[in-house]
Short mmCIF file of C-alpha atoms in Angstrom, two decimals:
data_model
loop_
_atom_site.label_atom_id
_atom_site.label_comp_id
_atom_site.label_asym_id
_atom_site.label_seq_id
_atom_site.Cartn_x
_atom_site.Cartn_y
_atom_site.Cartn_z
CA MET A 1 115.53 108.47 61.97
CA LEU A 2 116.86 107.77 65.64
CA ARG A 3 117.81 110.55 67.59
CA PRO A 4 120.26 109.65 70.46
CA HIS A 5 118.15 110.29 74.27
CA ALA A 6 118.27 113.31 76.27
CA LEU A 7 120.28 113.57 79.70
CA SER A 8 117.27 113.23 81.10
CA SER A 9 116.01 110.13 80.17
CA LEU A 10 118.87 108.67 80.60
CA THR A 11 118.59 109.64 84.68
CA ILE A 12 114.69 108.24 84.42
CA PHE A 13 116.57 104.66 82.46
CA ILE A 14 118.84 104.20 85.62
CA PHE A 15 116.95 105.02 88.31
CA GLY A 16 114.40 102.59 86.44
CA LEU A 17 117.16 100.03 85.79
CA SER A 18 117.77 99.46 89.55
CA ALA A 19 114.20 99.98 90.45
CA LEU A 20 113.88 96.77 88.75
CA LEU A 21 116.70 95.11 90.04
CA HIS A 22 116.62 95.64 93.17
CA GLY A 23 112.75 94.75 93.14
CA ILE A 24 114.13 91.21 91.70
CA HIS A 25 116.87 90.96 94.51
CA THR A 26 114.24 91.44 96.91
CA LEU A 27 111.91 89.12 95.88
CA LEU A 28 114.66 86.37 95.82
CA HIS A 29 115.97 87.55 98.94
CA PRO A 30 113.87 89.63 101.19
CA SER A 31 115.69 88.21 104.86
CA ALA A 32 118.77 90.45 103.41
CA VAL A 33 116.22 93.73 102.97
CA LEU A 34 114.90 92.70 106.17
CA ILE A 35 118.03 92.97 107.91
CA SER A 36 119.38 95.69 106.00
CA LEU A 37 115.98 97.68 107.26
CA GLY A 38 115.99 96.89 110.45
CA LEU A 39 112.89 95.10 110.46
CA PRO A 40 111.37 92.13 112.41
CA ALA A 41 110.60 89.10 110.78
CA THR A 42 106.79 89.93 110.47
CA ALA A 43 107.17 92.40 107.85
CA LEU A 44 107.98 89.60 105.50
CA PRO A 45 104.72 89.91 103.54
CA ALA A 46 105.05 93.78 103.16
CA ILE A 47 108.82 93.49 101.90
CA ASN A 48 107.72 91.31 99.25
CA ALA A 49 104.60 93.22 98.32
CA THR A 50 107.47 96.02 97.67
CA SER A 51 109.11 94.13 96.31
CA LEU A 52 106.55 93.45 93.48
CA ALA A 53 105.96 97.10 93.48
CA ALA A 54 109.86 97.85 93.03
CA ILE A 55 109.52 95.52 89.86
CA ALA A 56 106.79 97.19 88.62
CA MET A 57 108.08 100.70 88.63
CA GLY A 58 111.12 99.56 87.21
CA ILE A 59 108.65 98.75 84.38
CA TYR A 60 107.19 102.06 84.19
CA TYR A 61 110.32 104.13 84.40
CA THR A 62 112.16 102.05 81.69
CA LEU A 63 109.23 102.48 79.06
CA ALA A 64 108.95 105.82 80.23
CA ALA A 65 112.10 106.67 79.47
CA TYR A 66 112.08 104.71 75.99
CA GLN A 67 108.77 106.72 75.20
CA ARG A 68 111.00 110.34 76.36
CA ASN A 69 107.90 111.02 78.09
CA LYS A 70 108.92 113.90 79.86
CA SER A 71 105.67 115.33 81.12
CA PHE A 72 106.35 111.75 83.14
CA TYR A 73 110.22 112.56 83.99
CA ALA A 74 108.84 116.22 85.74
CA LEU A 75 106.10 114.24 88.23
CA THR A 76 108.36 111.89 89.30
CA VAL A 77 110.87 114.62 90.75
CA PRO A 78 108.77 116.17 93.52
CA MET A 79 107.29 112.23 94.31
CA ARG A 80 111.10 111.26 94.61
CA PHE A 81 111.65 114.04 97.24
CA LEU A 82 108.74 113.11 98.86
CA THR A 83 110.07 109.50 99.19
CA ALA A 84 113.56 110.72 99.65
CA SER A 85 112.48 112.71 102.83
CA VAL A 86 110.02 109.63 104.55
CA PHE A 87 112.96 107.25 104.11
CA TRP A 88 115.25 109.83 105.43
CA ASN A 89 112.96 110.34 108.46
CA GLN A 90 112.52 106.87 108.97
CA ALA A 91 115.43 105.85 109.66
CA ARG A 92 115.19 108.49 113.52
CA VAL A 93 112.24 105.64 114.40
CA SER A 94 114.69 102.33 113.68
CA VAL A 95 118.01 101.76 115.32
CA GLU A 96 119.40 99.80 112.93
CA GLY A 97 117.46 101.82 109.56
CA ARG A 98 121.14 102.91 107.89
CA GLY A 99 119.38 101.11 104.98
CA TRP A 100 116.53 103.77 104.43
CA ARG A 101 119.39 106.21 105.28
CA THR A 102 120.66 104.90 101.76
CA ALA A 103 117.22 104.54 99.78
CA ALA A 104 116.70 107.62 101.28
CA LEU A 105 120.01 109.47 99.32
CA TRP A 106 119.50 107.41 96.24
CA GLU A 107 115.69 108.47 95.69
CA GLY A 108 116.82 112.16 96.80
CA GLY A 109 120.14 112.09 94.04
CA GLY A 110 117.81 110.66 91.57
CA ALA A 111 114.99 113.11 91.87
CA LEU A 112 118.32 116.14 92.08
CA VAL A 113 119.83 114.77 89.18
CA THR A 114 116.21 113.96 86.79
CA GLY A 115 115.53 117.68 87.64
CA LEU A 116 118.26 119.24 87.04
CA ALA A 117 118.94 117.45 83.33
CA LEU A 118 115.10 118.50 82.96
CA PHE A 119 115.24 122.00 83.94
CA TRP A 120 119.13 121.92 82.04
CA GLU A 121 117.02 120.60 78.60
CA TRP A 122 114.48 123.38 79.05
CA GLY A 123 116.70 126.00 79.40
CA VAL A 124 119.28 125.28 76.41
CA GLY A 125 115.60 124.74 73.98
CA THR A 126 115.77 120.89 73.65
CA MET A 127 112.40 120.18 75.87
CA ARG A 128 109.87 119.11 74.20
CA TRP A 129 107.03 117.83 76.29
#
């Protein structure tokens, strides 16, 4: 019998799907990302590499959501907060770094929502690790 996915699974799935789609978009249109992040053209190889990493991460996250791997979800929360803080501070370095702030808010907001979902599920007794 199939049982519905928990809220935390949904948050991980949405984040994974967004990472996958963003990675594909970045791989197809790297110059748009260079402009939005205020990076020089010499950063193109790094942008291409990070787009592949985003695609892989999207696959991992959606697979974890399908598997209902709550241990994985819990481990992503502190890493995503760390990522958000690095991105936020990166915006200070770049005059045209508004894209970094957007990425930081998406990472931090997603981590917060996933963390709250896990906390709520644990509190109501549905947490099964």
